PDB file of C-alpha atoms in Angstrom:
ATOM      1  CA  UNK V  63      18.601  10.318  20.853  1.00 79.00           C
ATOM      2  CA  UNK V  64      19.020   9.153  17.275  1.00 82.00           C
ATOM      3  CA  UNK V  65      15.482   7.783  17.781  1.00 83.00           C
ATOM      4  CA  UNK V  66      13.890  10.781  19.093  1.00 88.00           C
ATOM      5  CA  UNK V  67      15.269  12.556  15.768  1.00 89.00           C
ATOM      6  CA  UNK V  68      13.626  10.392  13.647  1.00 90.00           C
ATOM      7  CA  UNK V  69      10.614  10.991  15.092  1.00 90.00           C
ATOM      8  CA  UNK V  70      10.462  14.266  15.211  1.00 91.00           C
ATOM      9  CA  UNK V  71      11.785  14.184  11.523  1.00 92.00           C
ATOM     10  CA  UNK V  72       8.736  11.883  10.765  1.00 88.00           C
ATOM     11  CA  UNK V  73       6.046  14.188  12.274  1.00 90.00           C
ATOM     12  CA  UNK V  74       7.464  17.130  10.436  1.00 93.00           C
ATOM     13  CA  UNK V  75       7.138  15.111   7.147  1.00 92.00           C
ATOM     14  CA  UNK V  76       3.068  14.277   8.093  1.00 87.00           C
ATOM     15  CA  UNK V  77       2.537  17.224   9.195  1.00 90.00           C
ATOM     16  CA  UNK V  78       3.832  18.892   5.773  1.00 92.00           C
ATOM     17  CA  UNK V  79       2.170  16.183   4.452  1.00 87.00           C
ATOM     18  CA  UNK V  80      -1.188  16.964   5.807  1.00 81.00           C
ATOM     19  CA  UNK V  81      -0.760  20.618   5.253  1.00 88.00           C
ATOM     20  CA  UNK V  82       0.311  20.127   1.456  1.00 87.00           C
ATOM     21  CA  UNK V  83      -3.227  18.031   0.799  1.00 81.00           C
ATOM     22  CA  UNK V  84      -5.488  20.687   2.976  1.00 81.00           C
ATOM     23  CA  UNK V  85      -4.223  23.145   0.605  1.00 86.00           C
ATOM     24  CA  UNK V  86      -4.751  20.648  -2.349  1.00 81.00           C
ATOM     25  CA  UNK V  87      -8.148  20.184  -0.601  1.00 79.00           C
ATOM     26  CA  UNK V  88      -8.998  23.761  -0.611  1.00 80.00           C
ATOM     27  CA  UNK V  89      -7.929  24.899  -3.715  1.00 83.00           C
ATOM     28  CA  UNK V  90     -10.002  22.104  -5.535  1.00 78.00           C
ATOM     29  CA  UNK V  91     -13.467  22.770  -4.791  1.00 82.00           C
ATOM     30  CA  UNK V  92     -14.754  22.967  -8.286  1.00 87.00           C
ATOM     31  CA  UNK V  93     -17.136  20.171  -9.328  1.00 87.00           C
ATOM     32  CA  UNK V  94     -16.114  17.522 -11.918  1.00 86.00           C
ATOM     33  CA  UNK V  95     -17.534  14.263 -12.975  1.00 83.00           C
ATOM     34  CA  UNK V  96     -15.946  11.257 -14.071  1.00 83.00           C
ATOM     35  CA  UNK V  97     -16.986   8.950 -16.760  1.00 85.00           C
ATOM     36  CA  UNK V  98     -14.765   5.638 -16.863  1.00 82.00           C
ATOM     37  CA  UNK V  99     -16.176   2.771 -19.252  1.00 87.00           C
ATOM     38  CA  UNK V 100     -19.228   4.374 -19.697  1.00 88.00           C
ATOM     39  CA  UNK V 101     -20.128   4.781 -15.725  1.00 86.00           C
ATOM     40  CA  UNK V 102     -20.360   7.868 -14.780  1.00 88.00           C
ATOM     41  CA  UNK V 103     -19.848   9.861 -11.340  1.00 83.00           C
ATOM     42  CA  UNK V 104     -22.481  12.547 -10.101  1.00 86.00           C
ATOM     43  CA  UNK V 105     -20.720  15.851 -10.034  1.00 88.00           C
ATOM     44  CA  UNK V 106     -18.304  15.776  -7.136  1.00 86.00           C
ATOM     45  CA  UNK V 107     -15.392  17.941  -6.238  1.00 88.00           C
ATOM     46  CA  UNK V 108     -11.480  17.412  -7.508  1.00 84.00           C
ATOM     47  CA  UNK V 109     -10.060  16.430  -4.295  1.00 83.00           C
ATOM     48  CA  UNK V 110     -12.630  13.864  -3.235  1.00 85.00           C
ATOM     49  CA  UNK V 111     -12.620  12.365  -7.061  1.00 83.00           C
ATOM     50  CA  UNK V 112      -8.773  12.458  -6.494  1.00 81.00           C
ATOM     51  CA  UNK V 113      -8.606  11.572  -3.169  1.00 83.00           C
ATOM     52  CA  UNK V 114     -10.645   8.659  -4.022  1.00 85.00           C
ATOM     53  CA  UNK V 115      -8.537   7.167  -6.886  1.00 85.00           C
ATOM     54  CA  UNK V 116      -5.422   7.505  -4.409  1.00 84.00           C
ATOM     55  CA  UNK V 117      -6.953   5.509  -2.104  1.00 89.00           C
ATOM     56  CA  UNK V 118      -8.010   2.970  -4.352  1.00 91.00           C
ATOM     57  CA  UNK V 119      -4.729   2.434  -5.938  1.00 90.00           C
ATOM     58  CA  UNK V 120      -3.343   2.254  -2.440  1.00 90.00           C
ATOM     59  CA  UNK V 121      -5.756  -0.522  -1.803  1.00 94.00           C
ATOM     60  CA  UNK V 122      -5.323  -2.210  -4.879  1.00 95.00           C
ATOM     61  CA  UNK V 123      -1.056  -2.007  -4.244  1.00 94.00           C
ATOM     62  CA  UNK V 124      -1.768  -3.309  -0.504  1.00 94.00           C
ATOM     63  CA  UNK V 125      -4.010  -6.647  -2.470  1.00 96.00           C
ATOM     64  CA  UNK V 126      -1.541  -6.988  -4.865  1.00 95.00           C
ATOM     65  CA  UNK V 127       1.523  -6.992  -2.073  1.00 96.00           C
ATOM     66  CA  UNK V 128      -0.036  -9.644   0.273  1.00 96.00           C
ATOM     67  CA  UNK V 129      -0.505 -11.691  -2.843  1.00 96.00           C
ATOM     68  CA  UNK V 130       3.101 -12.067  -3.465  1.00 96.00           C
ATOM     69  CA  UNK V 131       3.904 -12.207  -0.214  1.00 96.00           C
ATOM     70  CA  UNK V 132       1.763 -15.164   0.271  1.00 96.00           C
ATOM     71  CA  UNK V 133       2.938 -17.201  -2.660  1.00 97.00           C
ATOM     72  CA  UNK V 134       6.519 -16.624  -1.145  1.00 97.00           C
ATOM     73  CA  UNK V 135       5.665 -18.132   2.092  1.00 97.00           C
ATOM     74  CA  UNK V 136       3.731 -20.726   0.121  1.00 97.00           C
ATOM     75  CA  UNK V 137       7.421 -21.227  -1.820  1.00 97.00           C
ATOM     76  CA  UNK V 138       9.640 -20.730   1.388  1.00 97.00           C
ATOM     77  CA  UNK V 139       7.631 -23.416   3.377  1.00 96.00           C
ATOM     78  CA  UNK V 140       7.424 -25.990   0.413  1.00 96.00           C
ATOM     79  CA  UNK V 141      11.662 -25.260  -0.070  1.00 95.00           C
ATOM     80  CA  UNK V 142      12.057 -25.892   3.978  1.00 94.00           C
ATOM     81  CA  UNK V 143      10.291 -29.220   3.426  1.00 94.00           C
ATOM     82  CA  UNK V 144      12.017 -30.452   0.616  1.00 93.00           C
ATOM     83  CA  UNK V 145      15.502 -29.476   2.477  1.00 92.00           C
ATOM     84  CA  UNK V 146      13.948 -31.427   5.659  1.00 92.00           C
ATOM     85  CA  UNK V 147      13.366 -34.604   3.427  1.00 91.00           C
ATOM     86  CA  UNK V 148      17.130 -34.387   2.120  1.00 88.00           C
ATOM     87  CA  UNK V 149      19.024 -33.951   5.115  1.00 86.00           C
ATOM     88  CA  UNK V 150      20.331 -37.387   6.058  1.00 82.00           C
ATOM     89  CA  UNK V 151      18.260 -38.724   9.417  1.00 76.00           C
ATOM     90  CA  UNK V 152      20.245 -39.515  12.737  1.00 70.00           C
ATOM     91  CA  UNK V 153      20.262 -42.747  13.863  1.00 57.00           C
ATOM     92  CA  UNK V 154      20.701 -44.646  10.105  1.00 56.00           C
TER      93      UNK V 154
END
């Protein structure tokens, strides 16, 4: 039951969620262009250039977090082996 509520609770959040950025979406039709170290976008709407940056921090986060994660398996596995070669053997 407690499950069912957390679901539910979940899809209201999304779906407030989704609602919040169509709004967002609609009220920020003007056009707009970026320049960033000299590049420069063509004329595109807020939202998209928005929209876009989100997503590319989101990507850049996700990089980032598999990164770490990766050099602390890399540090967990080379711990478990070090551990392996201290532990007295059997049969000595």
């Amino acid at each position: 039951m407690l499950a069912n509520l957390k679901r539910l609770l979940l899809l209201a959040i999304l779906l407030l969620l989704g609602i919040a950025v169509l709004i967002f979406v609609l009220q920020n039709r003007q056009p707009a262009h970026l320049v960033l170290l000299g590049w420069t976008t063509s004329e595109l709407p807020v939202a998209v250039l928005l929209s876009a940056s989100f997503i590319l921090g989101v990507l850049l986060s996700l990089l980032g977090s598999l990164w770490l994660i990766g050099r602390l398996r890399l540090r967990i596995s080379r711990q478990q082996r070090e551990l392996m070669n201290l532990r007295p053997r059997d049969g000595n």
